[in-house]
Every structure is written in structure tokens, then in C-alpha cells.
mmCIF file of C-alpha atoms and ligand atoms in Angstrom:
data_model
loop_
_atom_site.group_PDB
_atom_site.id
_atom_site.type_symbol
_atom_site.label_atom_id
_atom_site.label_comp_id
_atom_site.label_asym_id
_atom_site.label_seq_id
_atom_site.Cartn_x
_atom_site.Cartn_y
_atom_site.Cartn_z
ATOM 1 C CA UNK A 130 11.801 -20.185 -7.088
ATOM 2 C CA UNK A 131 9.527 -21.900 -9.896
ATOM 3 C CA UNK A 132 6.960 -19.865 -10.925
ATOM 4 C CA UNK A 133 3.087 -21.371 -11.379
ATOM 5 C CA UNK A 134 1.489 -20.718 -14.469
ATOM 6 C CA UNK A 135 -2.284 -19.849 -13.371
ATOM 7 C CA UNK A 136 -5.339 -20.043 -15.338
ATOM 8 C CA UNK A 137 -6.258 -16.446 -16.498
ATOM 9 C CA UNK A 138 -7.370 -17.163 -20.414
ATOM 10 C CA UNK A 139 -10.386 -15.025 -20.921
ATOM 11 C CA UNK A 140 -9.549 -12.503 -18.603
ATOM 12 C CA UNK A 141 -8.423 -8.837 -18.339
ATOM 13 C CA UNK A 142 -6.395 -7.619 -15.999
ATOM 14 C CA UNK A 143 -5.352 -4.154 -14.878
ATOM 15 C CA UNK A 144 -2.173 -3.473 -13.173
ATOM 16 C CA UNK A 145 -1.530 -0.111 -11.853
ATOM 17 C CA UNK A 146 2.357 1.057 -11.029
ATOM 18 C CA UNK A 147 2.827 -1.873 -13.522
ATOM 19 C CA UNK A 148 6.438 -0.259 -15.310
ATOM 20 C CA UNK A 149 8.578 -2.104 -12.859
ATOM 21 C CA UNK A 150 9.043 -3.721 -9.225
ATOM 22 C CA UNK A 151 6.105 -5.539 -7.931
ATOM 23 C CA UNK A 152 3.640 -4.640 -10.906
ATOM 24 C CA UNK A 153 5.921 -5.440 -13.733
ATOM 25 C CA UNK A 154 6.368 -9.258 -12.349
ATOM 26 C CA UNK A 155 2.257 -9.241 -11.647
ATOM 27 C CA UNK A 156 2.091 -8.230 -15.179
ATOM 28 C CA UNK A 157 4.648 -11.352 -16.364
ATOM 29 C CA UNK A 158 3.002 -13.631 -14.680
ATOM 30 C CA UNK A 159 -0.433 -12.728 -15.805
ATOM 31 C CA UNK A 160 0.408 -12.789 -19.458
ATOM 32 C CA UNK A 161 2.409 -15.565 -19.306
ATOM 33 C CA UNK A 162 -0.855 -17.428 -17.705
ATOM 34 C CA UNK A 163 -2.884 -16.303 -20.492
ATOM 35 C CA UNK A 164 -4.442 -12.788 -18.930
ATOM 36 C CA UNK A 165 -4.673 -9.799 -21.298
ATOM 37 C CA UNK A 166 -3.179 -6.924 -19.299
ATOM 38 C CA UNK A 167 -3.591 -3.408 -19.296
ATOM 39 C CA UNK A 168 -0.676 -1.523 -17.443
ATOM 40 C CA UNK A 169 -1.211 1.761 -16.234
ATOM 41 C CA UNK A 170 1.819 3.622 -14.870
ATOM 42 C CA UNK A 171 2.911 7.441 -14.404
ATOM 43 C CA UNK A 172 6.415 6.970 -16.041
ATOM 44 C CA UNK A 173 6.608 7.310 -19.790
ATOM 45 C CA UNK A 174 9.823 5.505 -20.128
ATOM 46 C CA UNK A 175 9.770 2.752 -17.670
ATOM 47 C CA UNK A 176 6.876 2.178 -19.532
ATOM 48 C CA UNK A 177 8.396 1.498 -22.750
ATOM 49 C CA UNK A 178 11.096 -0.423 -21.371
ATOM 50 C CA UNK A 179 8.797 -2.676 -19.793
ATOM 51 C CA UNK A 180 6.767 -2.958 -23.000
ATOM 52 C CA UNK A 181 10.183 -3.815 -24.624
ATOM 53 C CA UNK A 182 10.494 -6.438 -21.871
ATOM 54 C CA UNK A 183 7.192 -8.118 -21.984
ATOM 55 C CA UNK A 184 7.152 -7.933 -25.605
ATOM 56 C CA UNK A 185 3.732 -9.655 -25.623
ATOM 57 C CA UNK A 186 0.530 -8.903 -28.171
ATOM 58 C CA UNK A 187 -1.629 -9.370 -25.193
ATOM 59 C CA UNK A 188 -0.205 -6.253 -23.532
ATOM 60 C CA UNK A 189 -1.711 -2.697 -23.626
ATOM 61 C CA UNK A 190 0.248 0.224 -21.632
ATOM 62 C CA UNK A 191 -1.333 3.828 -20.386
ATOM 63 C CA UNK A 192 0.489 6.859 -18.948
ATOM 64 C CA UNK A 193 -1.910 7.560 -16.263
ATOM 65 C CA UNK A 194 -1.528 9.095 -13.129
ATOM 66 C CA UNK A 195 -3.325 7.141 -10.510
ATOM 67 C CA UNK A 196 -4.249 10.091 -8.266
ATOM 68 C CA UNK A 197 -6.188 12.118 -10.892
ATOM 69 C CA UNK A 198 -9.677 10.557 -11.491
ATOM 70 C CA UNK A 199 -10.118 12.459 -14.918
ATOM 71 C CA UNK A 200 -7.391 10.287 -16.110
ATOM 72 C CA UNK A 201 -8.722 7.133 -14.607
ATOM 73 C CA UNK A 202 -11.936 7.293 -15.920
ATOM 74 C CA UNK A 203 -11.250 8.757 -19.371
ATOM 75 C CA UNK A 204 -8.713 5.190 -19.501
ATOM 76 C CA UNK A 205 -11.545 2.784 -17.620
ATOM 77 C CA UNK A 206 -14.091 3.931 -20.805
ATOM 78 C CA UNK A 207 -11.494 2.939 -23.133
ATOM 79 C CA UNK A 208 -10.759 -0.188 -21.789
ATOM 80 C CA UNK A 209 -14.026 -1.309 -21.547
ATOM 81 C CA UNK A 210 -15.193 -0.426 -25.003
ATOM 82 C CA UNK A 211 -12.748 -3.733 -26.256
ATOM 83 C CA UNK A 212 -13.422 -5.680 -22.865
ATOM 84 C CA UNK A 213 -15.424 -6.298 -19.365
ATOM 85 C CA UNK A 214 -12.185 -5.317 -16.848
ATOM 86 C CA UNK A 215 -12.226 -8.828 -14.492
ATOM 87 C CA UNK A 216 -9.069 -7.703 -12.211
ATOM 88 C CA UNK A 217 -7.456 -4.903 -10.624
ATOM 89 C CA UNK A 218 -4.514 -4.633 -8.988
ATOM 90 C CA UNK A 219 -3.896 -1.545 -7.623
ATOM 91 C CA UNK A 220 -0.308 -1.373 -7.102
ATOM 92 C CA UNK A 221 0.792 2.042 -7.524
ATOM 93 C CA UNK A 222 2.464 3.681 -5.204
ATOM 94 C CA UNK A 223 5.310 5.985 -4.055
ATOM 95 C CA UNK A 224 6.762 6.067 0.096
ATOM 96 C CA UNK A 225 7.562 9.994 -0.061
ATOM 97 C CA UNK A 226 10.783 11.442 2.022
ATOM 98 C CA UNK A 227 12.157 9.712 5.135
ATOM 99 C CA UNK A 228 10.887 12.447 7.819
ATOM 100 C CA UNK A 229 9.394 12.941 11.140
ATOM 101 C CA UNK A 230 5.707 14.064 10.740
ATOM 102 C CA UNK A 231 6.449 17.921 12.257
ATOM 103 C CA UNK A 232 9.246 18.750 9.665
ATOM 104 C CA UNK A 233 7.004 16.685 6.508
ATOM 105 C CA UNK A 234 6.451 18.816 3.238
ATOM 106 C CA UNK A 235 2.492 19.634 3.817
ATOM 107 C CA UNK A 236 2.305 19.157 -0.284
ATOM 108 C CA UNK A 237 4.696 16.280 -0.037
ATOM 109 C CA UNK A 238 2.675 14.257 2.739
ATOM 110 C CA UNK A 239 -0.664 15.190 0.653
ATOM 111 C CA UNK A 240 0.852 13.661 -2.657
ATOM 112 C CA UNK A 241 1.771 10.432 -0.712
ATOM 113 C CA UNK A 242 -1.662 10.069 0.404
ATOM 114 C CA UNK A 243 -3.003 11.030 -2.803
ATOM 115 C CA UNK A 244 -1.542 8.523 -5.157
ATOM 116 C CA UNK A 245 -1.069 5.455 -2.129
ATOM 117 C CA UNK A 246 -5.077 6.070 -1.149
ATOM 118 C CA UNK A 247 -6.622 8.266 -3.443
ATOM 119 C CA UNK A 248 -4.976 6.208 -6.603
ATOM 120 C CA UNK A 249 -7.064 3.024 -4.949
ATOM 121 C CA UNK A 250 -10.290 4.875 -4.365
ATOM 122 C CA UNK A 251 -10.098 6.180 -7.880
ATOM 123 C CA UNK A 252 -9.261 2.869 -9.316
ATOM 124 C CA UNK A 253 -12.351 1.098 -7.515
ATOM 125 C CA UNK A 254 -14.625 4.207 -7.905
ATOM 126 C CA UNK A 255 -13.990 3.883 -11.816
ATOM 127 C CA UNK A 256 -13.944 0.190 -12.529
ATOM 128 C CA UNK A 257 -16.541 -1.736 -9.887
ATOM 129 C CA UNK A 258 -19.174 -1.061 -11.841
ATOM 130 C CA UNK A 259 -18.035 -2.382 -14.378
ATOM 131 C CA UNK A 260 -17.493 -5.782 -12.425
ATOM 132 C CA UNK A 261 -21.118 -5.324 -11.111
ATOM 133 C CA UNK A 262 -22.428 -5.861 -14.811
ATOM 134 C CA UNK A 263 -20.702 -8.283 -14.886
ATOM 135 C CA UNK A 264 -20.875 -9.920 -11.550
ATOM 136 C CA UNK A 265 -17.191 -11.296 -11.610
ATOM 137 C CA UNK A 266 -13.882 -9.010 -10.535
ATOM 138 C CA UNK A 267 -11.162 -9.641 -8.573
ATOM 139 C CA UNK A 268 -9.782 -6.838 -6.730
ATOM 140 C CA UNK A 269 -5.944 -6.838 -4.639
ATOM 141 C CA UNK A 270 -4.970 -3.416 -3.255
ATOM 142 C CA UNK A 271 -0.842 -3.285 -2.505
ATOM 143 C CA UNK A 272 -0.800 -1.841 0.633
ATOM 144 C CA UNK A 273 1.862 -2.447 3.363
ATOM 145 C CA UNK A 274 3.053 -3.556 6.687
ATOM 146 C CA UNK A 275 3.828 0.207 7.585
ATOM 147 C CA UNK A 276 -0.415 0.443 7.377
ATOM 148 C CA UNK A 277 -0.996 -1.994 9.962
ATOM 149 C CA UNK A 278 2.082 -0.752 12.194
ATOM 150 C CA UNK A 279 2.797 2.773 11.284
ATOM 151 C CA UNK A 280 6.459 3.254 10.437
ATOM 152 C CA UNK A 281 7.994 5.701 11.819
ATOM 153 C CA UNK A 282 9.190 9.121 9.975
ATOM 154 C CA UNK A 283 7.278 7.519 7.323
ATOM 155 C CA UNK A 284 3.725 8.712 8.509
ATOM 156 C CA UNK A 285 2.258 10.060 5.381
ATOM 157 C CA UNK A 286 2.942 6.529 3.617
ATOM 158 C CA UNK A 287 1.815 4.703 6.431
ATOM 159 C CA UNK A 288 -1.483 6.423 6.447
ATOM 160 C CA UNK A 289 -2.129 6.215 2.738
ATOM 161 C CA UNK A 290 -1.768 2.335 3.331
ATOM 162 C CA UNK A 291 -3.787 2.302 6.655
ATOM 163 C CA UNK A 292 -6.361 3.921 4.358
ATOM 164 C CA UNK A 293 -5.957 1.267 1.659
ATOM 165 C CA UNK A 294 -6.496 -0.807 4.411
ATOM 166 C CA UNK A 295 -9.847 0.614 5.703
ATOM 167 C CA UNK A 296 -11.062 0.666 2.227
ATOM 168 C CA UNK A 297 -10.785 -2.640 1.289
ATOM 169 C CA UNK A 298 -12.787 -3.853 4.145
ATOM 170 C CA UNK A 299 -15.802 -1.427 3.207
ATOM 171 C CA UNK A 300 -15.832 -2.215 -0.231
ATOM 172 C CA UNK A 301 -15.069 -6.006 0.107
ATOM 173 C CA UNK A 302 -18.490 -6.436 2.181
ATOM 174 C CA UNK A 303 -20.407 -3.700 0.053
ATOM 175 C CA UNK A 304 -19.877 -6.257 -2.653
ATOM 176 C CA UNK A 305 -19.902 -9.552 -0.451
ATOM 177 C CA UNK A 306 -22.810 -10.743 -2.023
ATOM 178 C CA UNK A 307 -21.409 -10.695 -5.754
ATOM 179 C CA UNK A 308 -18.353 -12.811 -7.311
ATOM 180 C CA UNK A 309 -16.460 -10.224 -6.428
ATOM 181 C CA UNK A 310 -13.631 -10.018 -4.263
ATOM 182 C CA UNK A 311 -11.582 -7.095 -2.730
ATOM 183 C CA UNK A 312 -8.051 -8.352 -0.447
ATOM 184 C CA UNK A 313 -5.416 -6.284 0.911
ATOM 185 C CA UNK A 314 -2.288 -7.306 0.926
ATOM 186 C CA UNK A 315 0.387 -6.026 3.290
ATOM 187 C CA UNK A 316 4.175 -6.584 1.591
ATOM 188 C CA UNK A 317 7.320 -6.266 3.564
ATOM 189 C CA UNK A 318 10.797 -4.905 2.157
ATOM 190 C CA UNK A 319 11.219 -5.704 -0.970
ATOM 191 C CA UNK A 320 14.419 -4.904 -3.108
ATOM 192 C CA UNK A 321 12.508 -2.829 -5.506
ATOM 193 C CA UNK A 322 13.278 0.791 -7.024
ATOM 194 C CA UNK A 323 10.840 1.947 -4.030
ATOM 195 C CA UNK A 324 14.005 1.730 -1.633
ATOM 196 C CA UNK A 325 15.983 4.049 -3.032
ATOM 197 C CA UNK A 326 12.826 6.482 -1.916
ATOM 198 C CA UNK A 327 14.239 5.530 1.799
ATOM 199 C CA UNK A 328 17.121 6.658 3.608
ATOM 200 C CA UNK A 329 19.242 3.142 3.915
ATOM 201 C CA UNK A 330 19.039 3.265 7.921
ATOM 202 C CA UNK A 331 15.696 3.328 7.531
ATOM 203 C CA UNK A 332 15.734 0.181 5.072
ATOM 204 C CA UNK A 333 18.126 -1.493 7.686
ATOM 205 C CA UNK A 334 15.424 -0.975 10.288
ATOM 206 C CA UNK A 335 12.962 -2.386 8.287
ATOM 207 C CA UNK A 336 14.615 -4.966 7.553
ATOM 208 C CA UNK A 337 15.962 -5.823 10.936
ATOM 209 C CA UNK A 338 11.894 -6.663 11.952
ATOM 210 C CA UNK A 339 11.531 -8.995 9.783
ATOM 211 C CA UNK A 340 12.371 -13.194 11.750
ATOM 212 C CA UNK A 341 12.700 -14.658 8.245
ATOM 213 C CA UNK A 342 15.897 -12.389 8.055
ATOM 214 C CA UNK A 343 15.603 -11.043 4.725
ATOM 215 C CA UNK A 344 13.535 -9.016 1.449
ATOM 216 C CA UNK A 345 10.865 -10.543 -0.037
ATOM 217 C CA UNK A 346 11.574 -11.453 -3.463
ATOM 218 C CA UNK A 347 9.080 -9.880 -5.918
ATOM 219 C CA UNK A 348 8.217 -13.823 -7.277
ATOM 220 C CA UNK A 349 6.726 -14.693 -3.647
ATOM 221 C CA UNK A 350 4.780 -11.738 -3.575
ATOM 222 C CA UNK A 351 3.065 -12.479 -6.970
ATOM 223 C CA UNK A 352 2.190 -15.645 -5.891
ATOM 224 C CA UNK A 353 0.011 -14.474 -3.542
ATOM 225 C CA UNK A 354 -1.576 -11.413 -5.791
ATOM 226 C CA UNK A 355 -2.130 -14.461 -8.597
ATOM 227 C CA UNK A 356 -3.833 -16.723 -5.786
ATOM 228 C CA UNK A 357 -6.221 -13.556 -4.694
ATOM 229 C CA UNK A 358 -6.875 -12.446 -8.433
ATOM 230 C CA UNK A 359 -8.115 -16.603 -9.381
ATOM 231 C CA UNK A 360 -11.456 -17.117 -10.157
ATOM 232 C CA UNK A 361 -10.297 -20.289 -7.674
ATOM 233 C CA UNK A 362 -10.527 -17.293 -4.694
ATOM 234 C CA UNK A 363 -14.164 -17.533 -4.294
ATOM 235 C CA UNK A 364 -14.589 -16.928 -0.332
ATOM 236 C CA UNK A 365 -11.725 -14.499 1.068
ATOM 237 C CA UNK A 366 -13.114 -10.964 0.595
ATOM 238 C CA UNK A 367 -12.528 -7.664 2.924
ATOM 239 C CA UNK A 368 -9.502 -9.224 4.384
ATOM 240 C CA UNK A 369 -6.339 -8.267 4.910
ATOM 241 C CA UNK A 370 -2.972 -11.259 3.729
ATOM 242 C CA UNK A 371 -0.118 -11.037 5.597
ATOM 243 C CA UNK A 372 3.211 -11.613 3.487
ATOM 244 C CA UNK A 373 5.785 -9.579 6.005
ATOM 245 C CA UNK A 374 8.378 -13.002 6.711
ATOM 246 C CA UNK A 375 6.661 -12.901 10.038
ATOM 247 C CA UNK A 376 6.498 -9.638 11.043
ATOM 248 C CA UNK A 377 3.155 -8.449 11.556
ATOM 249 C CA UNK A 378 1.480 -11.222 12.997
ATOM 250 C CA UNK A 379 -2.246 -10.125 13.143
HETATM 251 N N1 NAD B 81 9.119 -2.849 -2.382
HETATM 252 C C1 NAD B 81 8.763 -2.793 -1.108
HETATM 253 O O1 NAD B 81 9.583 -2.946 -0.206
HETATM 254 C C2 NAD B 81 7.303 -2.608 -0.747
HETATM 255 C C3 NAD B 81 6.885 -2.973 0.545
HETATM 256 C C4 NAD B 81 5.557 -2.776 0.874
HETATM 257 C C5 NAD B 81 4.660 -2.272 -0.048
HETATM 258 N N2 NAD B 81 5.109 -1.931 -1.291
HETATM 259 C C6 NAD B 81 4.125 -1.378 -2.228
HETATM 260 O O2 NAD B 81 4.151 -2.113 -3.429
HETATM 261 C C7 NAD B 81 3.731 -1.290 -4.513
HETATM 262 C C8 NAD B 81 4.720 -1.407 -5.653
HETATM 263 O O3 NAD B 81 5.965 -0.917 -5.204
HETATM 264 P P1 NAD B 81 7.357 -1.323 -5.847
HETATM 265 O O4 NAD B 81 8.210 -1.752 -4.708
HETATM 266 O O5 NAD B 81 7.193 -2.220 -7.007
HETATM 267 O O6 NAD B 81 7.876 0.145 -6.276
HETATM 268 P P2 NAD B 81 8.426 0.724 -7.657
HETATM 269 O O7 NAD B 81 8.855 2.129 -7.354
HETATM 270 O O8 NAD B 81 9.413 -0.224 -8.243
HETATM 271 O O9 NAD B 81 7.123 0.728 -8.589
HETATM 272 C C9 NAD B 81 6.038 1.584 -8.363
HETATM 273 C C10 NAD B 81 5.456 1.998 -9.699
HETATM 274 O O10 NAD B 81 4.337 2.864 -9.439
HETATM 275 C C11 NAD B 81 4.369 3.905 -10.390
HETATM 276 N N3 NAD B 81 3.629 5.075 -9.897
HETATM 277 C C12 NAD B 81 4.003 5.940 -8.926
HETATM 278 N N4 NAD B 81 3.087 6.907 -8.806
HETATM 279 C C13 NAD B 81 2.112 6.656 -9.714
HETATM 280 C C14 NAD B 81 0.906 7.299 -10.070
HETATM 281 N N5 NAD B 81 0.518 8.426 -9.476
HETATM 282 N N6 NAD B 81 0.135 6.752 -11.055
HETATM 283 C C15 NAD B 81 0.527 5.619 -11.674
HETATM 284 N N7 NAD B 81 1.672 4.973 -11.393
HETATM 285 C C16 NAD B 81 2.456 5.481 -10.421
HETATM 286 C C17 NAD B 81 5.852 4.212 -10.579
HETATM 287 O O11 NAD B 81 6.106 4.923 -11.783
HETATM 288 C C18 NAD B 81 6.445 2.807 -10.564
HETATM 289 O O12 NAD B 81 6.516 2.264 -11.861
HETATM 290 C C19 NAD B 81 3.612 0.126 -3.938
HETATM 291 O O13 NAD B 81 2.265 0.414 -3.662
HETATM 292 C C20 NAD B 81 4.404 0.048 -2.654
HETATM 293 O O14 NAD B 81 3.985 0.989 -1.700
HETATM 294 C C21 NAD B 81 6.400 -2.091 -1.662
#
């Protein structure tokens, strides 16, 4: 697939979960269409490796854990002593154990929610006013297909993404009448590290609802998070974008 350079000079990007999968192609594509980008990911030495791998003067990375807002707003200050902070992608996220909900680990289903809904919240609480000042941000929260169908033995994840869900609609009209916009977006299977989270019959049953037959490749999906993060997006807000291969069809 060719990849589309966007126009991002001038602006600053934040990309949470950035160290690999999803984020670390976001963050490519970004710098390579003339974004500064700010990664902010849990994991020290995916981290490195990925700053190995960008290898790019334009790229700042932050061990930050997502779910703890102390950490998120000690990093937000920093960044925007050296910049205004025009996009955020909140990507970070983790699917927890393959279980039914009456045998989930109570601490276990809390930390899903916690980093897949929580991590968003604290992201938007810290940075939005940031992009008030400045009336311009750009805002795409990851979330998934499992939050608009509920997967099953997966209830903690789904929820965390439901709730991504629900909070990009508030927030996308609380700020409707700014240049500011806040999508969802709702992935399907992806071959990213994520899977190997899943139990493989699981995978195979996510898979086997999808009519276009196979994983998304991470390249599609950035395509779309680009598109939403564009100064070009200057209408969709509070919505939710679809990118399942046909199989959530609402
Ligand atoms: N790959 C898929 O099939 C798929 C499908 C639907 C949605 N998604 C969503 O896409 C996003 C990216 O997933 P991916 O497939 O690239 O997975 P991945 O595991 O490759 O990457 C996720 C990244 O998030 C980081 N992370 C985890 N917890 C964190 C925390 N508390 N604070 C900061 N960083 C943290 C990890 O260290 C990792 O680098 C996730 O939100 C995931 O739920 C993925």
C-alpha cells in the first residue's frame, strides 16, 4: 500500500502507546509528514527501540503510564513549555486475559479499564485546555469494534472501549463550537503485539466476523487517524469511524 505524505509542518503531535503496533506507524507517518511528535508509552525498551527506528530529530519519547494522571500532567506541562500540543492520539491500550466476566481478576478487569478509559480521560483532562488557548486540536481516541459489540470473555476491554466511546461524543460537542475535533475510531484485528494478549481461538473468532476476510494492516488504519488528525477535518466531531472490513456496520 503507498503511503500519503500529509501536511503536518507546524504541528505537534502526541501519540500515546506510541513504542510499537498502531502508534509506532501513527508516529512514522506523522514525522515523515513534517509533525513533531511526542511519544508517550509505558515500556522503557520498546521505547528505545522505536527511537532507534524512527531515528528522527523531530521525535521526543516519555515513559508514562497513561492511567496515572500525576504522570500525565507532570509530562503535558513539559510539553507545552517548548510547544502549543495541536493533536492527540490516544492510542494506548492493553485487552487484559481472555475470560468470562464471573471468573475475571477484579484488579485485572479494573487495570483494563483503567489504562483503555481512564488513560483517554486523563489524556483529554490534561491537554484540552491547552487546545482551548489555542482554539485548534485534533483529537482521535483508538477504541474498538469490541466497544460497539461487546466481545465476549473480553468484557473488561470491551467496556473500557464502550467508555472511550461515550467519551468522545461528550467531549466532541462540549467543544463543537471550537476548531477542535474529538473522533473515535473503532479498529478491527490487527496483527499487532496486542494478539498475543488473546487466546488464538479467540483471534480466530474475531477474525472469522470480519466479510473482507482478513487483519487490518496497521498502514490502512493510519490513514484514517492522519485524515481525522488534518487541519483538512474541519466538520466530523463526536463521531464514531468505522474501519472493521465490514463488520460493524452502524
Ligand atoms: N491490534 C488490534 O487488533 C486492535 C484492534 C482494535 C483496537 N486496537 C487498539 O489499538 C491500540 C493500539 O494497539 P496495538 O494493536 O498497536 O497494540 P500494541 O500492544 O502493539 O501497542 C500498545 C502500546 O500501548 C502501550 N501501553 C500499554 N499500557 C500503557 C499505559 N498504561 N501507558 C502508556 N502506554 C501503554 C504498550 O506498551 C504498547 O507499546 C490499543 O488501544 C488497542 O486496544 C487494536
Amino acid at each position: 500500500m503507498k503511503n500519503i505524505d500529509f501536511n503536518f509542518k507546524n504541528r505537534t503531535a502526541i501519540v500515546t502507546g506510541g513504542a510499537q503496533g498502531f502508534g509506532l506507524n501513527i508516529a512514522k507517518r506523522f514525522l515523515n509528514s513534517g509533525a513533531k511528535v511526542i511519544i508517550w508509552d509505558v515500556d522503557p525498551e520498546m521505547l528505545d527501540k522505536s527511537n532507534k527506528e524512527l531515528n528522527s530529530p523531530n521525535l521526543i519519547s516519555h515513559v508514562v503510564d497513561v492511567s496515572k494522571y500525576k504522570e500525565v500532567e507532570h509530562f503535558t506541562k513539559e510539553v507545552i513549555k517548548k510547544s502549543n500540543i495541536d493533536i492527540l492520539i490516544n492510542n494506548a491500550g492493553i485487552t487484559g486475559p481472555t475470560a468470562s466476566l464471573w471468573e475475571y481478576d477484579i484488579e485485572m478487569w479494573k487495570k483494563v479499564v483503567d489504562i483503555n478509559l481512564m488513560g483517554t480521560f486523563n489524556c483529554c483532562r490534561a491537554i484540552v485546555p491547552n487546545m482551548i488557548k489555542n482554539n485548534y486540536g485534533r483529537i482521535v481516541n483508538v477504541a474498538s469494534v469490541a466497544g460497539k459489540d461487546g466481545n465476549a470473555n473480553a468484557s473488561a476491554y470491551s467496556v473500557g472501549k464502550a467508555g472511550a466511546i461515550g467519551l468522545t461524543k461528550s467531549l466532541g460537542k462540549e467543544l463543537a463550537d471550537k476548531n477542535i475535533a474529538v473522533n473515535a475510531v473503532t479498529p478491527a484485528g490487527a496483527k499487532t503485539r496486542i494478539l498475543d494478549q488473546m487466546t488464538k481461538e479467540h483471534v480466530q473468532r474475531m477474525l472469522s466476523k470480519v466479510p473482507r476476510g482478513r487483519f487490518l494492516e496497521v498502514e490502512e488504519f493510519t490513514s484514517l487517524v492522519c485524515w481525522l488528525s488534518s487541519e483538512e477535518n474541519t466538520f466530523s466531531t463526536a463521531a464514531v469511524f468505522d474501519i472493521s472490513g465490514g463488520r460493524s456496520t452502524y
